[in-house]
Amino acid sequence: MFSTLSNLQPRQLLTQVLNFALVLSTAFMLWKGLSVATDSPSPIVVVLSGSMEPAFQRGDLLFLWNRGAETQIGEVVVYNVKGKDIPIVHRVVRRFGGGDKPLRLLTKGDNNLADDTELYAKGQDYLTRSEDIIGSVVGYVPFVGYVTIVLSEHPWLKKVLLGIMGVMVVLQRE
């Protein structure tokens, strides 16, 4: 493997490295393009727990849309809690306000006994649609996101896979 790498001319090596950078930048641009199109900072999320079973299983890949400001009761939304980085996927069970007043929502996991007020930030009794909601679920692919869960639970595996992909791109012949 390394002998192949040392046999590459500097120009070939530079071409392969630039190809790898092009792949990474294309993925980044696609992600940002999706973010703009859906008006969501995270247009695709993975279900991390079983709180929404049977509607969604752990590892399901969810597609979000954030262009409709009038979220309805029964709609599944993804939200961030202030001070925490993990998005939560739950169903809207009550709504307050709307129209001229800011839309406030109360959510609950389908598989949970109680609503989410304990999950919200300290002193927060509801979610504000314009501030807390990342998007509404418009579609999903079952279990495809499980790869992300495995990579999150085993960070060393992520580094190994990235290293293998980088070496494969550099060693690829055209």
PDB file of N, CA and C in Angstrom, residues 11-87:
ATOM      1  N   ARG A  11       2.770  15.133  -8.901  1.00  0.00           N
ATOM      2  CA  ARG A  11       1.584  15.677  -9.587  1.00  0.00           C
ATOM      3  C   ARG A  11       0.381  14.732  -9.424  1.00  0.00           C
ATOM      4  N   GLN A  12       0.619  13.415  -9.539  1.00  0.00           N
ATOM      5  CA  GLN A  12      -0.462  12.429  -9.357  1.00  0.00           C
ATOM      6  C   GLN A  12      -0.965  12.451  -7.924  1.00  0.00           C
ATOM      7  N   LEU A  13      -0.040  12.542  -6.971  1.00  0.00           N
ATOM      8  CA  LEU A  13      -0.413  12.591  -5.558  1.00  0.00           C
ATOM      9  C   LEU A  13      -1.255  13.830  -5.275  1.00  0.00           C
ATOM     10  N   LEU A  14      -0.838  14.966  -5.802  1.00  0.00           N
ATOM     11  CA  LEU A  14      -1.587  16.210  -5.618  1.00  0.00           C
ATOM     12  C   LEU A  14      -2.979  16.087  -6.232  1.00  0.00           C
ATOM     13  N   THR A  15      -3.081  15.467  -7.408  1.00  0.00           N
ATOM     14  CA  THR A  15      -4.378  15.268  -8.058  1.00  0.00           C
ATOM     15  C   THR A  15      -5.295  14.422  -7.187  1.00  0.00           C
ATOM     16  N   GLN A  16      -4.773  13.366  -6.613  1.00  0.00           N
ATOM     17  CA  GLN A  16      -5.589  12.489  -5.764  1.00  0.00           C
ATOM     18  C   GLN A  16      -6.035  13.207  -4.493  1.00  0.00           C
ATOM     19  N   VAL A  17      -5.140  13.972  -3.891  1.00  0.00           N
ATOM     20  CA  VAL A  17      -5.494  14.722  -2.692  1.00  0.00           C
ATOM     21  C   VAL A  17      -6.571  15.758  -3.019  1.00  0.00           C
ATOM     22  N   LEU A  18      -6.437  16.430  -4.161  1.00  0.00           N
ATOM     23  CA  LEU A  18      -7.446  17.416  -4.569  1.00  0.00           C
ATOM     24  C   LEU A  18      -8.787  16.746  -4.868  1.00  0.00           C
ATOM     25  N   ASN A  19      -8.749  15.537  -5.447  1.00  0.00           N
ATOM     26  CA  ASN A  19      -9.996  14.787  -5.669  1.00  0.00           C
ATOM     27  C   ASN A  19     -10.687  14.480  -4.345  1.00  0.00           C
ATOM     28  N   PHE A  20      -9.919  14.091  -3.351  1.00  0.00           N
ATOM     29  CA  PHE A  20     -10.469  13.818  -2.028  1.00  0.00           C
ATOM     30  C   PHE A  20     -11.086  15.084  -1.432  1.00  0.00           C
ATOM     31  N   ALA A  21     -10.389  16.207  -1.558  1.00  0.00           N
ATOM     32  CA  ALA A  21     -10.914  17.487  -1.065  1.00  0.00           C
ATOM     33  C   ALA A  21     -12.184  17.878  -1.810  1.00  0.00           C
ATOM     34  N   LEU A  22     -12.236  17.575  -3.101  1.00  0.00           N
ATOM     35  CA  LEU A  22     -13.427  17.867  -3.894  1.00  0.00           C
ATOM     36  C   LEU A  22     -14.628  17.060  -3.410  1.00  0.00           C
ATOM     37  N   VAL A  23     -14.416  15.799  -3.091  1.00  0.00           N
ATOM     38  CA  VAL A  23     -15.499  14.954  -2.575  1.00  0.00           C
ATOM     39  C   VAL A  23     -16.029  15.525  -1.258  1.00  0.00           C
ATOM     40  N   LEU A  24     -15.119  15.894  -0.357  1.00  0.00           N
ATOM     41  CA  LEU A  24     -15.537  16.460   0.929  1.00  0.00           C
ATOM     42  C   LEU A  24     -16.275  17.790   0.760  1.00  0.00           C
ATOM     43  N   SER A  25     -15.765  18.651  -0.090  1.00  0.00           N
ATOM     44  CA  SER A  25     -16.418  19.953  -0.276  1.00  0.00           C
ATOM     45  C   SER A  25     -17.769  19.806  -0.968  1.00  0.00           C
ATOM     46  N   THR A  26     -17.910  18.825  -1.865  1.00  0.00           N
ATOM     47  CA  THR A  26     -19.198  18.581  -2.511  1.00  0.00           C
ATOM     48  C   THR A  26     -20.226  18.126  -1.492  1.00  0.00           C
ATOM     49  N   ALA A  27     -19.827  17.227  -0.592  1.00  0.00           N
ATOM     50  CA  ALA A  27     -20.738  16.772   0.458  1.00  0.00           C
ATOM     51  C   ALA A  27     -21.161  17.946   1.340  1.00  0.00           C
ATOM     52  N   PHE A  28     -20.226  18.812   1.684  1.00  0.00           N
ATOM     53  CA  PHE A  28     -20.539  19.983   2.501  1.00  0.00           C
ATOM     54  C   PHE A  28     -21.507  20.918   1.783  1.00  0.00           C
ATOM     55  N   MET A  29     -21.276  21.152   0.490  1.00  0.00           N
ATOM     56  CA  MET A  29     -22.158  22.042  -0.278  1.00  0.00           C
ATOM     57  C   MET A  29     -23.562  21.451  -0.408  1.00  0.00           C
ATOM     58  N   LEU A  30     -23.657  20.136  -0.601  1.00  0.00           N
ATOM     59  CA  LEU A  30     -24.978  19.495  -0.662  1.00  0.00           C
ATOM     60  C   LEU A  30     -25.713  19.660   0.661  1.00  0.00           C
ATOM     61  N   TRP A  31     -25.008  19.485   1.774  1.00  0.00           N
ATOM     62  CA  TRP A  31     -25.619  19.649   3.094  1.00  0.00           C
ATOM     63  C   TRP A  31     -26.117  21.083   3.281  1.00  0.00           C
ATOM     64  N   LYS A  32     -25.276  22.052   2.920  1.00  0.00           N
ATOM     65  CA  LYS A  32     -25.680  23.453   3.065  1.00  0.00           C
ATOM     66  C   LYS A  32     -26.837  23.805   2.118  1.00  0.00           C
ATOM     67  N   GLY A  33     -26.816  23.242   0.916  1.00  0.00           N
ATOM     68  CA  GLY A  33     -27.919  23.462  -0.020  1.00  0.00           C
ATOM     69  C   GLY A  33     -29.231  22.909   0.515  1.00  0.00           C
ATOM     70  N   LEU A  34     -29.178  21.725   1.101  1.00  0.00           N
ATOM     71  CA  LEU A  34     -30.372  21.153   1.737  1.00  0.00           C
ATOM     72  C   LEU A  34     -30.841  22.024   2.892  1.00  0.00           C
ATOM     73  N   SER A  35     -29.899  22.546   3.654  1.00  0.00           N
ATOM     74  CA  SER A  35     -30.251  23.408   4.784  1.00  0.00           C
ATOM     75  C   SER A  35     -30.993  24.658   4.320  1.00  0.00           C
ATOM     76  N   VAL A  36     -30.537  25.247   3.231  1.00  0.00           N
ATOM     77  CA  VAL A  36     -31.194  26.447   2.698  1.00  0.00           C
ATOM     78  C   VAL A  36     -32.570  26.087   2.135  1.00  0.00           C
ATOM     79  N   ALA A  37     -32.655  24.991   1.384  1.00  0.00           N
ATOM     80  CA  ALA A  37     -33.920  24.593   0.759  1.00  0.00           C
ATOM     81  C   ALA A  37     -34.989  24.252   1.794  1.00  0.00           C
ATOM     82  N   THR A  38     -34.589  23.626   2.899  1.00  0.00           N
ATOM     83  CA  THR A  38     -35.562  23.204   3.910  1.00  0.00           C
ATOM     84  C   THR A  38     -35.736  24.228   5.025  1.00  0.00           C
ATOM     85  N   ASP A  39     -34.903  25.256   5.035  1.00  0.00           N
ATOM     86  CA  ASP A  39     -34.893  26.270   6.084  1.00  0.00           C
ATOM     87  C   ASP A  39     -34.646  25.634   7.454  1.00  0.00           C
ATOM     88  N   SER A  40     -33.773  24.645   7.477  1.00  0.00           N
ATOM     89  CA  SER A  40     -33.460  23.933   8.707  1.00  0.00           C
ATOM     90  C   SER A  40     -31.951  23.797   8.837  1.00  0.00           C
ATOM     91  N   PRO A  41     -31.400  24.071  10.031  1.00  0.00           N
ATOM     92  CA  PRO A  41     -29.953  23.915  10.198  1.00  0.00           C
ATOM     93  C   PRO A  41     -29.502  22.459  10.102  1.00  0.00           C
ATOM     94  N   SER A  42     -30.435  21.542  10.305  1.00  0.00           N
ATOM     95  CA  SER A  42     -30.121  20.119  10.222  1.00  0.00           C
ATOM     96  C   SER A  42     -31.267  19.419   9.491  1.00  0.00           C
ATOM     97  N   PRO A  43     -31.224  19.370   8.154  1.00  0.00           N
ATOM     98  CA  PRO A  43     -32.355  18.834   7.383  1.00  0.00           C
ATOM     99  C   PRO A  43     -32.526  17.321   7.458  1.00  0.00           C
ATOM    100  N   ILE A  44     -31.508  16.620   7.944  1.00  0.00           N
ATOM    101  CA  ILE A  44     -31.584  15.168   8.091  1.00  0.00           C
ATOM    102  C   ILE A  44     -31.077  14.818   9.482  1.00  0.00           C
ATOM    103  N   VAL A  45     -31.868  14.051  10.244  1.00  0.00           N
ATOM    104  CA  VAL A  45     -31.453  13.630  11.585  1.00  0.00           C
ATOM    105  C   VAL A  45     -31.694  12.134  11.749  1.00  0.00           C
ATOM    106  N   VAL A  46     -31.039  11.569  12.738  1.00  0.00           N
ATOM    107  CA  VAL A  46     -31.171  10.148  13.054  1.00  0.00           C
ATOM    108  C   VAL A  46     -31.875  10.015  14.393  1.00  0.00           C
ATOM    109  N   VAL A  47     -32.836   9.090  14.488  1.00  0.00           N
ATOM    110  CA  VAL A  47     -33.521   8.812  15.751  1.00  0.00           C
ATOM    111  C   VAL A  47     -32.534   8.082  16.660  1.00  0.00           C
ATOM    112  N   LEU A  48     -32.294   8.647  17.854  1.00  0.00           N
ATOM    113  CA  LEU A  48     -31.285   8.093  18.748  1.00  0.00           C
ATOM    114  C   LEU A  48     -31.859   7.243  19.879  1.00  0.00           C
ATOM    115  N   SER A  49     -33.165   7.310  20.113  1.00  0.00           N
ATOM    116  CA  SER A  49     -33.751   6.547  21.219  1.00  0.00           C
ATOM    117  C   SER A  49     -35.056   5.894  20.772  1.00  0.00           C
ATOM    118  N   GLY A  50     -35.649   5.154  21.663  1.00  0.00           N
ATOM    119  CA  GLY A  50     -36.906   4.465  21.359  1.00  0.00           C
ATOM    120  C   GLY A  50     -38.127   5.227  21.823  1.00  0.00           C
ATOM    121  N   SER A  51     -38.009   6.514  22.112  1.00  0.00           N
ATOM    122  CA  SER A  51     -39.131   7.281  22.664  1.00  0.00           C
ATOM    123  C   SER A  51     -40.264   7.515  21.668  1.00  0.00           C
ATOM    124  N   MET A  52     -40.013   7.318  20.379  1.00  0.00           N
ATOM    125  CA  MET A  52     -41.070   7.524  19.379  1.00  0.00           C
ATOM    126  C   MET A  52     -41.587   6.206  18.786  1.00  0.00           C
ATOM    127  N   GLU A  53     -41.217   5.084  19.380  1.00  0.00           N
ATOM    128  CA  GLU A  53     -41.743   3.800  18.889  1.00  0.00           C
ATOM    129  C   GLU A  53     -43.237   3.750  19.165  1.00  0.00           C
ATOM    130  N   PRO A  54     -44.032   3.203  18.312  1.00  0.00           N
ATOM    131  CA  PRO A  54     -43.720   2.441  17.114  1.00  0.00           C
ATOM    132  C   PRO A  54     -43.608   3.297  15.837  1.00  0.00           C
ATOM    133  N   ALA A  55     -43.835   4.599  15.932  1.00  0.00           N
ATOM    134  CA  ALA A  55     -43.780   5.444  14.723  1.00  0.00           C
ATOM    135  C   ALA A  55     -42.384   5.432  14.103  1.00  0.00           C
ATOM    136  N   PHE A  56     -41.357   5.642  14.918  1.00  0.00           N
ATOM    137  CA  PHE A  56     -39.974   5.643  14.448  1.00  0.00           C
ATOM    138  C   PHE A  56     -39.131   4.802  15.380  1.00  0.00           C
ATOM    139  N   GLN A  57     -38.223   4.030  14.802  1.00  0.00           N
ATOM    140  CA  GLN A  57     -37.324   3.168  15.566  1.00  0.00           C
ATOM    141  C   GLN A  57     -35.965   3.837  15.697  1.00  0.00           C
ATOM    142  N   ARG A  58     -35.187   3.390  16.658  1.00  0.00           N
ATOM    143  CA  ARG A  58     -33.807   3.857  16.811  1.00  0.00           C
ATOM    144  C   ARG A  58     -33.049   3.544  15.518  1.00  0.00           C
ATOM    145  N   GLY A  59     -32.370   4.555  14.962  1.00  0.00           N
ATOM    146  CA  GLY A  59     -31.611   4.376  13.731  1.00  0.00           C
ATOM    147  C   GLY A  59     -32.339   4.824  12.475  1.00  0.00           C
ATOM    148  N   ASP A  60     -33.607   5.186  12.572  1.00  0.00           N
ATOM    149  CA  ASP A  60     -34.321   5.690  11.393  1.00  0.00           C
ATOM    150  C   ASP A  60     -33.748   7.051  10.997  1.00  0.00           C
ATOM    151  N   LEU A  61     -33.648   7.275   9.707  1.00  0.00           N
ATOM    152  CA  LEU A  61     -33.147   8.536   9.157  1.00  0.00           C
ATOM    153  C   LEU A  61     -34.356   9.397   8.808  1.00  0.00           C
ATOM    154  N   LEU A  62     -34.463  10.585   9.399  1.00  0.00           N
ATOM    155  CA  LEU A  62     -35.622  11.462   9.203  1.00  0.00           C
ATOM    156  C   LEU A  62     -35.266  12.655   8.327  1.00  0.00           C
ATOM    157  N   PHE A  63     -36.188  13.018   7.447  1.00  0.00           N
ATOM    158  CA  PHE A  63     -36.038  14.193   6.591  1.00  0.00           C
ATOM    159  C   PHE A  63     -36.939  15.296   7.136  1.00  0.00           C
ATOM    160  N   LEU A  64     -36.376  16.497   7.307  1.00  0.00           N
ATOM    161  CA  LEU A  64     -37.109  17.597   7.938  1.00  0.00           C
ATOM    162  C   LEU A  64     -37.420  18.709   6.948  1.00  0.00           C
ATOM    163  N   TRP A  65     -38.490  19.432   7.269  1.00  0.00           N
ATOM    164  CA  TRP A  65     -38.915  20.614   6.515  1.00  0.00           C
ATOM    165  C   TRP A  65     -39.303  21.661   7.535  1.00  0.00           C
ATOM    166  N   ASN A  66     -38.813  22.875   7.356  1.00  0.00           N
ATOM    167  CA  ASN A  66     -39.070  23.910   8.357  1.00  0.00           C
ATOM    168  C   ASN A  66     -39.686  25.159   7.740  1.00  0.00           C
ATOM    169  N   ARG A  67     -40.386  25.023   6.652  1.00  0.00           N
ATOM    170  CA  ARG A  67     -40.956  26.199   5.993  1.00  0.00           C
ATOM    171  C   ARG A  67     -42.398  26.488   6.411  1.00  0.00           C
ATOM    172  N   GLY A  68     -43.052  25.546   7.054  1.00  0.00           N
ATOM    173  CA  GLY A  68     -44.428  25.777   7.519  1.00  0.00           C
ATOM    174  C   GLY A  68     -44.431  26.214   8.966  1.00  0.00           C
ATOM    175  N   ALA A  69     -44.831  27.436   9.246  1.00  0.00           N
ATOM    176  CA  ALA A  69     -44.777  27.970  10.605  1.00  0.00           C
ATOM    177  C   ALA A  69     -45.978  27.545  11.447  1.00  0.00           C
ATOM    178  N   GLU A  70     -47.015  27.001  10.838  1.00  0.00           N
ATOM    179  CA  GLU A  70     -48.219  26.601  11.583  1.00  0.00           C
ATOM    180  C   GLU A  70     -48.198  25.111  11.884  1.00  0.00           C
ATOM    181  N   THR A  71     -47.429  24.736  12.865  1.00  0.00           N
ATOM    182  CA  THR A  71     -47.328  23.343  13.278  1.00  0.00           C
ATOM    183  C   THR A  71     -48.622  22.914  13.947  1.00  0.00           C
ATOM    184  N   GLN A  72     -49.124  21.733  13.580  1.00  0.00           N
ATOM    185  CA  GLN A  72     -50.402  21.241  14.084  1.00  0.00           C
ATOM    186  C   GLN A  72     -50.209  20.173  15.163  1.00  0.00           C
ATOM    187  N   ILE A  73     -51.233  19.962  15.958  1.00  0.00           N
ATOM    188  CA  ILE A  73     -51.220  18.881  16.950  1.00  0.00           C
ATOM    189  C   ILE A  73     -51.133  17.557  16.201  1.00  0.00           C
ATOM    190  N   GLY A  74     -50.291  16.666  16.678  1.00  0.00           N
ATOM    191  CA  GLY A  74     -50.087  15.373  16.032  1.00  0.00           C
ATOM    192  C   GLY A  74     -48.893  15.346  15.098  1.00  0.00           C
ATOM    193  N   GLU A  75     -48.378  16.501  14.748  1.00  0.00           N
ATOM    194  CA  GLU A  75     -47.211  16.582  13.865  1.00  0.00           C
ATOM    195  C   GLU A  75     -45.951  16.201  14.637  1.00  0.00           C
ATOM    196  N   VAL A  76     -45.063  15.461  13.991  1.00  0.00           N
ATOM    197  CA  VAL A  76     -43.788  15.081  14.616  1.00  0.00           C
ATOM    198  C   VAL A  76     -42.754  16.142  14.269  1.00  0.00           C
ATOM    199  N   VAL A  77     -42.139  16.706  15.316  1.00  0.00           N
ATOM    200  CA  VAL A  77     -41.145  17.763  15.133  1.00  0.00           C
ATOM    201  C   VAL A  77     -39.823  17.354  15.761  1.00  0.00           C
ATOM    202  N   VAL A  78     -38.766  18.011  15.325  1.00  0.00           N
ATOM    203  CA  VAL A  78     -37.443  17.835  15.921  1.00  0.00           C
ATOM    204  C   VAL A  78     -37.067  19.173  16.531  1.00  0.00           C
ATOM    205  N   TYR A  79     -36.632  19.134  17.787  1.00  0.00           N
ATOM    206  CA  TYR A  79     -36.277  20.383  18.458  1.00  0.00           C
ATOM    207  C   TYR A  79     -34.975  20.230  19.227  1.00  0.00           C
ATOM    208  N   ASN A  80     -34.353  21.374  19.488  1.00  0.00           N
ATOM    209  CA  ASN A  80     -33.161  21.438  20.329  1.00  0.00           C
ATOM    210  C   ASN A  80     -33.531  22.082  21.647  1.00  0.00           C
ATOM    211  N   VAL A  81     -32.998  21.549  22.712  1.00  0.00           N
ATOM    212  CA  VAL A  81     -33.162  22.145  24.025  1.00  0.00           C
ATOM    213  C   VAL A  81     -32.006  23.108  24.233  1.00  0.00           C
ATOM    214  N   LYS A  82     -32.292  24.283  24.741  1.00  0.00           N
ATOM    215  CA  LYS A  82     -31.235  25.272  24.988  1.00  0.00           C
ATOM    216  C   LYS A  82     -30.164  24.664  25.896  1.00  0.00           C
ATOM    217  N   GLY A  83     -28.914  24.772  25.470  1.00  0.00           N
ATOM    218  CA  GLY A  83     -27.809  24.256  26.266  1.00  0.00           C
ATOM    219  C   GLY A  83     -27.440  22.810  25.979  1.00  0.00           C
ATOM    220  N   LYS A  84     -28.180  22.136  25.099  1.00  0.00           N
ATOM    221  CA  LYS A  84     -27.874  20.746  24.748  1.00  0.00           C
ATOM    222  C   LYS A  84     -27.763  20.632  23.235  1.00  0.00           C
ATOM    223  N   ASP A  85     -26.902  19.736  22.763  1.00  0.00           N
ATOM    224  CA  ASP A  85     -26.647  19.609  21.327  1.00  0.00           C
ATOM    225  C   ASP A  85     -27.444  18.505  20.653  1.00  0.00           C
ATOM    226  N   ILE A  86     -28.106  17.651  21.415  1.00  0.00           N
ATOM    227  CA  ILE A  86     -28.778  16.496  20.824  1.00  0.00           C
ATOM    228  C   ILE A  86     -30.209  16.862  20.444  1.00  0.00           C
ATOM    229  N   PRO A  87     -30.568  16.717  19.161  1.00  0.00           N
ATOM    230  CA  PRO A  87     -31.951  17.006  18.750  1.00  0.00           C
ATOM    231  C   PRO A  87     -32.898  15.923  19.274  1.00  0.00           C
TER     232      PRO A  87
END
